[in-house]
Amino acid sequence: MQHPHTGTTSPVHRPHPALPDPRTGRRGRRTGRLAALAAAVSAVFTLTALGGPAAHGADNPFERGPAPTESSIEALRGPYAVSETTVSRLAVSGFGGGTIYYPTSTADGTFGAVAVSPGYTGTQSSISWLGPRLASQGFVVFTIDTLTTLDQPDSRGNQLLAALDYLTGSSSVRGRIDSTRLGVMGHSMGGGGSLEAAKSRPSLQAAIPLTPWNLDKTWPEIKTPTLIFGADGDTIAPVATHAEPFYTTLPSSLDRAYLELNGATHFTPNTSNTTIAKYSVSWLKRFIDNDTRYEQFLCPLPRPSLTIEEYRGNCPHTS
């Protein structure tokens, strides 16, 4: 402003923009906007540093689906719509064909895959409920038939691996699968076969034997994170001579768990079961997808309940 007497310019004294104007009691609008922007940026950085939503995608590219809840992992169906395709035994070698269940949408990219074997004298129909239930949570699932219904565990283990090789190498859904993220499951002799498969192929990310049967009682060679289900009323593969020694002989350094179903029999895994599904989903998500959002359902160790007789395992998990 020009001085009225001298014609020189002197500063106009206004309140500092960061401070309230004594004439109005209000801050400058521009400063207020800048302060709000700074606070928003700070909140984003804080959320990311604390592992909030902005951190998940960067930390784990294999994470699939929304954040899990108790109800979401117990549900009959997860967030993904599921399609299926039948594989004839005449079109494959090394196993007896089966059914592939997979997420219909390709929007999320590739998924991990799991092959599932039935037990002695059983066909894929005995474990078919696992197909859509697991696939709807974000996996490609192959429930297989074996070459004969009388195949022993070592043969079933080889057939599970042959099924995974077919899935990733020549199946119609091979483009939907990440071949580095694979697992095996099986019931009874198929459960024993899943241990054989994990022993033969240490690169597998997860194994889940369901009321398993095997003449081999010790498994110190296994390097795959393994969750074993036993049943307190199992008279065909009693836990004392099958599931329990299988678990206790796994390496103590391994991510491993033993869940004994309460009020269950050897054939409990042959029908839809919420406890089996809940902990199988959590285990597969945690170790095939490396999705630590599911750690909350495995650690701390679940307590005995109406459906769980006993649960043993290591916490926290190391891989």
Tab-separated table of C-alpha atoms in Angstrom:
chain	number	residue	atom	x	y	z
A	1	MET	CA	0.000	0.000	0.000
A	2	GLN	CA	1.311	3.438	-0.885
A	3	HIS	CA	1.937	5.795	2.038
A	4	PRO	CA	-0.347	8.878	1.700
A	5	HIS	CA	2.400	11.376	2.642
A	6	THR	CA	5.649	9.959	1.245
A	7	GLY	CA	4.362	7.869	-1.704
A	8	THR	CA	6.486	4.934	-0.559
A	9	THR	CA	5.123	1.453	-0.174
A	10	SER	CA	4.779	-0.025	3.286
A	11	PRO	CA	3.712	-3.579	4.198
A	12	VAL	CA	0.077	-4.334	4.843
A	13	HIS	CA	-0.179	-6.045	8.193
A	14	ARG	CA	-2.581	-8.993	7.999
A	15	PRO	CA	-2.952	-11.873	10.402
A	16	HIS	CA	-0.735	-14.897	9.587
A	17	PRO	CA	-2.808	-17.224	7.395
A	18	ALA	CA	-2.200	-20.180	9.695
A	19	LEU	CA	-3.642	-18.295	12.650
A	20	PRO	CA	-7.252	-17.183	13.226
A	21	ASP	CA	-8.053	-13.734	11.837
A	22	PRO	CA	-8.789	-11.562	14.894
A	23	ARG	CA	-11.448	-9.740	12.899
A	24	THR	CA	-13.357	-12.884	11.906
A	25	GLY	CA	-12.062	-15.634	14.199
A	26	ARG	CA	-11.628	-17.882	11.131
A	27	ARG	CA	-8.580	-19.395	9.451
A	28	GLY	CA	-7.772	-18.710	5.845
A	29	ARG	CA	-9.669	-21.045	3.515
A	30	ARG	CA	-6.589	-22.153	1.566
A	31	THR	CA	-4.702	-23.011	4.742
A	32	GLY	CA	-7.661	-25.003	6.031
A	33	ARG	CA	-7.763	-27.024	2.846
A	34	LEU	CA	-4.013	-27.691	2.980
A	35	ALA	CA	-4.269	-28.799	6.595
A	36	ALA	CA	-7.107	-31.186	5.745
A	37	LEU	CA	-5.109	-32.614	2.837
A	38	ALA	CA	-2.048	-33.131	5.033
A	39	ALA	CA	-4.163	-34.944	7.620
A	40	ALA	CA	-5.658	-37.216	4.971
A	41	VAL	CA	-2.218	-38.093	3.554
A	42	SER	CA	-0.929	-38.772	7.061
A	43	ALA	CA	-3.875	-41.091	7.732
A	44	VAL	CA	-3.181	-43.084	4.560
A	45	PHE	CA	0.500	-43.533	5.474
A	46	THR	CA	-0.440	-44.535	8.995
A	47	LEU	CA	-2.997	-47.067	7.743
A	48	THR	CA	-0.469	-48.553	5.342
A	49	ALA	CA	2.216	-48.774	8.017
A	50	LEU	CA	-0.206	-50.599	10.283
A	51	GLY	CA	-1.028	-53.167	7.620
A	52	GLY	CA	-4.411	-51.711	6.643
A	53	PRO	CA	-6.240	-52.358	3.365
A	54	ALA	CA	-3.770	-50.350	1.312
A	55	ALA	CA	-0.948	-52.671	2.446
A	56	HIS	CA	-2.517	-56.048	1.658
A	57	GLY	CA	-2.223	-56.077	-2.120
A	58	ALA	CA	1.403	-54.981	-2.045
A	59	ASP	CA	2.349	-57.383	0.732
A	60	ASN	CA	0.678	-60.460	-0.755
A	61	PRO	CA	-0.159	-60.751	-4.462
A	62	PHE	CA	-1.821	-64.162	-3.838
A	63	GLU	CA	-4.498	-62.822	-1.502
A	64	ARG	CA	-7.964	-63.542	-2.906
A	65	GLY	CA	-11.435	-62.521	-1.791
A	66	PRO	CA	-12.740	-60.224	0.936
A	67	ALA	CA	-11.515	-60.219	4.524
A	68	PRO	CA	-12.732	-63.426	6.191
A	69	THR	CA	-15.098	-63.720	9.141
A	70	GLU	CA	-16.198	-66.653	11.260
A	71	SER	CA	-19.443	-66.826	9.313
A	72	SER	CA	-17.779	-66.531	5.898
A	73	ILE	CA	-15.514	-69.547	6.405
A	74	GLU	CA	-18.348	-71.608	7.898
A	75	ALA	CA	-20.723	-70.788	5.043
A	76	LEU	CA	-21.799	-73.443	2.548
A	77	ARG	CA	-20.523	-71.155	-0.203
A	78	GLY	CA	-17.854	-68.485	-0.270
A	79	PRO	CA	-17.699	-65.253	-2.294
A	80	TYR	CA	-16.905	-66.821	-5.682
A	81	ALA	CA	-19.422	-68.262	-8.133
A	82	VAL	CA	-18.267	-71.737	-9.165
A	83	SER	CA	-18.215	-73.599	-12.473
A	84	GLU	CA	-17.272	-77.225	-13.019
A	85	THR	CA	-16.026	-79.497	-15.753
A	86	THR	CA	-15.812	-83.288	-15.938
A	87	VAL	CA	-12.589	-85.041	-16.899
A	88	SER	CA	-12.976	-88.524	-18.379
A	89	ARG	CA	-10.601	-91.236	-17.236
A	90	LEU	CA	-10.074	-91.952	-20.935
A	91	ALA	CA	-8.602	-88.484	-21.446
A	92	VAL	CA	-5.891	-88.727	-18.776
A	93	SER	CA	-3.165	-91.059	-17.565
A	94	GLY	CA	-1.937	-91.816	-14.068
A	95	PHE	CA	-5.325	-91.403	-12.331
A	96	GLY	CA	-8.986	-92.086	-12.966
A	97	GLY	CA	-10.349	-88.728	-14.094
A	98	GLY	CA	-12.637	-86.598	-11.958
A	99	THR	CA	-14.364	-83.230	-11.658
A	100	ILE	CA	-12.733	-79.794	-11.630
A	101	TYR	CA	-14.462	-77.017	-9.679
A	102	TYR	CA	-13.178	-73.480	-10.221
A	103	PRO	CA	-14.099	-69.817	-9.652
A	104	THR	CA	-16.069	-68.666	-12.689
A	105	SER	CA	-14.630	-65.148	-12.816
A	106	THR	CA	-11.089	-64.456	-13.998
A	107	ALA	CA	-11.096	-60.905	-12.635
A	108	ASP	CA	-8.808	-61.792	-9.715
A	109	GLY	CA	-6.197	-63.564	-11.825
A	110	THR	CA	-4.904	-67.038	-11.024
A	111	PHE	CA	-5.746	-69.262	-8.061
A	112	GLY	CA	-4.065	-71.998	-6.056
A	113	ALA	CA	-5.197	-75.571	-6.757
A	114	VAL	CA	-5.977	-78.650	-4.653
A	115	ALA	CA	-6.384	-82.299	-5.674
A	116	VAL	CA	-8.573	-84.508	-3.462
A	117	SER	CA	-8.584	-88.332	-3.343
A	118	PRO	CA	-11.330	-90.602	-2.024
A	119	GLY	CA	-10.645	-93.555	0.241
A	120	TYR	CA	-10.534	-97.325	-0.143
A	121	THR	CA	-13.480	-98.594	-2.258
A	122	GLY	CA	-14.663	-94.983	-2.596
A	123	THR	CA	-15.210	-92.835	-5.656
A	124	GLN	CA	-15.033	-89.084	-6.110
A	125	SER	CA	-18.706	-88.826	-5.127
A	126	SER	CA	-17.677	-89.559	-1.526
A	127	ILE	CA	-15.648	-86.360	-1.322
A	128	SER	CA	-17.454	-84.275	-3.957
A	129	TRP	CA	-18.927	-81.854	-1.391
A	130	LEU	CA	-15.448	-80.401	-0.906
A	131	GLY	CA	-15.258	-79.328	-4.557
A	132	PRO	CA	-17.707	-76.413	-4.715
A	133	ARG	CA	-17.269	-75.532	-1.050
A	134	LEU	CA	-13.522	-74.950	-1.366
A	135	ALA	CA	-13.663	-73.537	-4.898
A	136	SER	CA	-16.151	-70.876	-3.803
A	137	GLN	CA	-13.506	-69.597	-1.378
A	138	GLY	CA	-11.013	-69.037	-4.203
A	139	PHE	CA	-9.341	-72.317	-5.252
A	140	VAL	CA	-9.360	-74.665	-8.223
A	141	VAL	CA	-10.354	-78.040	-6.766
A	142	PHE	CA	-9.997	-81.431	-8.496
A	143	THR	CA	-11.896	-84.298	-6.884
A	144	ILE	CA	-10.507	-87.407	-8.524
A	145	ASP	CA	-11.384	-91.014	-9.110
A	146	THR	CA	-8.536	-93.445	-8.635
A	147	LEU	CA	-7.396	-96.059	-11.146
A	148	THR	CA	-9.145	-98.727	-9.073
A	149	THR	CA	-11.164	-98.375	-5.891
A	150	LEU	CA	-8.722	-100.739	-4.148
A	151	ASP	CA	-5.574	-98.642	-4.717
A	152	GLN	CA	-3.266	-98.328	-1.700
A	153	PRO	CA	-1.992	-95.045	-0.208
A	154	ASP	CA	1.294	-94.936	-2.129
A	155	SER	CA	-0.576	-95.327	-5.411
A	156	ARG	CA	-3.126	-92.687	-4.385
A	157	GLY	CA	-0.284	-90.304	-3.572
A	158	ASN	CA	1.140	-90.734	-7.074
A	159	GLN	CA	-2.326	-90.245	-8.551
A	160	LEU	CA	-2.837	-86.985	-6.636
A	161	LEU	CA	0.413	-85.683	-8.110
A	162	ALA	CA	-0.589	-86.869	-11.599
A	163	ALA	CA	-3.874	-85.003	-11.179
A	164	LEU	CA	-2.055	-81.795	-10.196
A	165	ASP	CA	0.257	-82.181	-13.192
A	166	TYR	CA	-2.749	-82.575	-15.474
A	167	LEU	CA	-4.447	-79.547	-13.899
A	168	THR	CA	-1.482	-77.258	-14.429
A	169	GLY	CA	-0.195	-78.730	-17.686
A	170	SER	CA	-3.062	-79.622	-19.988
A	171	SER	CA	-6.471	-79.106	-18.358
A	172	SER	CA	-8.968	-76.619	-19.767
A	173	VAL	CA	-8.495	-74.441	-16.665
A	174	ARG	CA	-4.697	-74.444	-16.586
A	175	GLY	CA	-4.602	-70.710	-17.340
A	176	ARG	CA	-6.536	-70.023	-14.126
A	177	ILE	CA	-3.981	-71.789	-11.907
A	178	ASP	CA	-0.739	-70.646	-10.315
A	179	SER	CA	1.357	-73.819	-10.595
A	180	THR	CA	3.542	-72.767	-7.647
A	181	ARG	CA	0.587	-72.840	-5.227
A	182	LEU	CA	-0.645	-76.422	-4.981
A	183	GLY	CA	-1.980	-78.710	-2.259
A	184	VAL	CA	-3.427	-82.171	-1.659
A	185	MET	CA	-6.236	-83.626	0.421
A	186	GLY	CA	-7.666	-87.101	0.805
A	187	HIS	CA	-9.904	-89.332	2.896
A	188	SER	CA	-8.828	-92.596	4.561
A	189	MET	CA	-6.343	-94.266	2.187
A	190	GLY	CA	-6.614	-91.054	0.165
A	191	GLY	CA	-5.535	-89.248	3.332
A	192	GLY	CA	-2.610	-91.609	3.614
A	193	GLY	CA	-2.009	-90.840	-0.062
A	194	SER	CA	-1.885	-87.106	0.640
A	195	LEU	CA	0.968	-87.771	3.078
A	196	GLU	CA	2.721	-89.855	0.401
A	197	ALA	CA	2.276	-87.034	-2.112
A	198	ALA	CA	3.713	-84.441	0.282
A	199	LYS	CA	6.660	-86.728	1.014
A	200	SER	CA	7.348	-87.163	-2.719
A	201	ARG	CA	6.902	-83.501	-3.658
A	202	PRO	CA	8.157	-81.115	-0.944
A	203	SER	CA	7.200	-78.100	-3.061
A	204	LEU	CA	3.525	-78.639	-2.220
A	205	GLN	CA	2.180	-75.778	-0.113
A	206	ALA	CA	-0.393	-77.684	1.970
A	207	ALA	CA	-1.586	-81.201	2.792
A	208	ILE	CA	-4.794	-82.155	4.604
A	209	PRO	CA	-5.297	-85.865	5.407
A	210	LEU	CA	-8.883	-86.621	6.523
A	211	THR	CA	-9.158	-89.583	8.970
A	212	PRO	CA	-6.088	-90.999	7.188
A	213	TRP	CA	-5.036	-94.647	6.951
A	214	ASN	CA	-1.513	-95.810	6.167
A	215	LEU	CA	0.768	-98.656	7.201
A	216	ASP	CA	3.667	-96.202	7.354
A	217	LYS	CA	3.370	-94.532	10.756
A	218	THR	CA	6.275	-92.060	10.648
A	219	TRP	CA	6.602	-88.955	8.475
A	220	PRO	CA	9.771	-87.057	9.418
A	221	GLU	CA	10.562	-86.365	5.739
A	222	ILE	CA	7.558	-84.108	5.117
A	223	LYS	CA	8.266	-80.425	4.526
A	224	THR	CA	4.728	-79.365	3.552
A	225	PRO	CA	2.487	-77.615	6.122
A	226	THR	CA	0.099	-80.397	7.174
A	227	LEU	CA	-3.265	-80.400	8.962
A	228	ILE	CA	-4.450	-83.872	9.995
A	229	PHE	CA	-8.082	-84.592	10.902
A	230	GLY	CA	-8.846	-87.525	13.182
A	231	ALA	CA	-12.196	-88.743	14.534
A	232	ASP	CA	-12.739	-89.783	18.131
A	233	GLY	CA	-15.055	-92.649	17.098
A	234	ASP	CA	-12.937	-93.973	14.210
A	235	THR	CA	-12.721	-97.779	14.386
A	236	ILE	CA	-11.251	-98.261	10.887
A	237	ALA	CA	-8.261	-95.935	11.266
A	238	PRO	CA	-8.210	-95.366	15.039
A	239	VAL	CA	-6.463	-92.122	15.923
A	240	ALA	CA	-4.123	-93.907	18.354
A	241	THR	CA	-2.568	-95.925	15.528
A	242	HIS	CA	-3.046	-93.578	12.569
A	243	ALA	CA	-3.795	-89.843	12.791
A	244	GLU	CA	-1.998	-89.212	16.097
A	245	PRO	CA	1.328	-90.916	15.259
A	246	PHE	CA	1.213	-89.388	11.782
A	247	TYR	CA	1.017	-85.972	13.427
A	248	THR	CA	3.555	-86.544	16.199
A	249	THR	CA	6.218	-87.851	13.779
A	250	LEU	CA	6.009	-84.802	11.514
A	251	PRO	CA	9.046	-82.551	12.070
A	252	SER	CA	8.534	-80.354	15.140
A	253	SER	CA	9.806	-77.388	13.118
A	254	LEU	CA	7.031	-77.853	10.545
A	255	ASP	CA	3.817	-75.851	10.465
A	256	ARG	CA	1.507	-78.677	11.491
A	257	ALA	CA	-1.787	-79.281	13.270
A	258	TYR	CA	-3.956	-82.131	14.517
A	259	LEU	CA	-7.708	-81.690	14.836
A	260	GLU	CA	-9.686	-84.553	16.363
A	261	LEU	CA	-13.365	-84.332	15.535
A	262	ASN	CA	-15.757	-84.869	18.439
A	263	GLY	CA	-18.621	-87.349	18.038
A	264	ALA	CA	-17.324	-88.393	14.635
A	265	THR	CA	-16.525	-91.583	12.740
A	266	HIS	CA	-14.141	-92.647	10.007
A	267	PHE	CA	-16.732	-91.636	7.420
A	268	THR	CA	-17.538	-88.163	8.751
A	269	PRO	CA	-15.461	-86.549	5.945
A	270	ASN	CA	-17.770	-88.130	3.359
A	271	THR	CA	-20.592	-85.672	4.034
A	272	SER	CA	-20.690	-81.890	4.286
A	273	ASN	CA	-19.097	-80.868	7.590
A	274	THR	CA	-18.678	-77.284	8.798
A	275	THR	CA	-15.709	-77.971	11.094
A	276	ILE	CA	-13.767	-79.761	8.363
A	277	ALA	CA	-14.578	-77.000	5.873
A	278	LYS	CA	-13.786	-74.133	8.245
A	279	TYR	CA	-10.316	-75.328	9.190
A	280	SER	CA	-9.500	-76.710	5.729
A	281	VAL	CA	-10.314	-73.343	4.152
A	282	SER	CA	-8.231	-71.558	6.788
A	283	TRP	CA	-5.274	-73.922	6.319
A	284	LEU	CA	-5.343	-73.755	2.517
A	285	LYS	CA	-5.699	-69.970	2.538
A	286	ARG	CA	-2.922	-69.563	5.067
A	287	PHE	CA	-0.376	-71.779	3.323
A	288	ILE	CA	-1.330	-71.977	-0.364
A	289	ASP	CA	-2.228	-68.282	-0.612
A	290	ASN	CA	0.050	-67.127	2.211
A	291	ASP	CA	-2.980	-65.174	3.417
A	292	THR	CA	-2.302	-64.211	7.026
A	293	ARG	CA	-5.853	-62.868	7.379
A	294	TYR	CA	-6.778	-66.494	8.126
A	295	GLU	CA	-4.207	-66.926	10.886
A	296	GLN	CA	-6.815	-65.736	13.407
A	297	PHE	CA	-8.787	-68.982	12.949
A	298	LEU	CA	-5.741	-71.202	13.531
A	299	CYS	CA	-3.881	-69.258	16.236
A	300	PRO	CA	-4.369	-69.239	19.129
A	301	LEU	CA	-5.158	-72.947	18.908
A	302	PRO	CA	-8.900	-73.679	18.775
A	303	ARG	CA	-10.283	-74.989	22.068
A	304	PRO	CA	-12.263	-78.208	22.543
A	305	SER	CA	-15.940	-77.757	21.725
A	306	LEU	CA	-19.023	-79.668	20.697
A	307	THR	CA	-17.295	-80.501	17.413
A	308	ILE	CA	-13.604	-80.493	18.397
A	309	GLU	CA	-12.327	-83.150	20.786
A	310	GLU	CA	-8.747	-81.914	20.650
A	311	TYR	CA	-6.554	-79.532	18.661
A	312	ARG	CA	-2.774	-79.509	18.653
A	313	GLY	CA	-0.350	-77.444	16.625
A	314	ASN	CA	2.339	-74.811	16.542
A	315	CYS	CA	1.594	-71.100	16.900
A	316	PRO	CA	2.441	-68.715	15.499
A	317	HIS	CA	3.065	-70.290	12.132
A	318	THR	CA	6.499	-69.834	10.640
A	319	SER	CA	5.963	-69.858	6.866
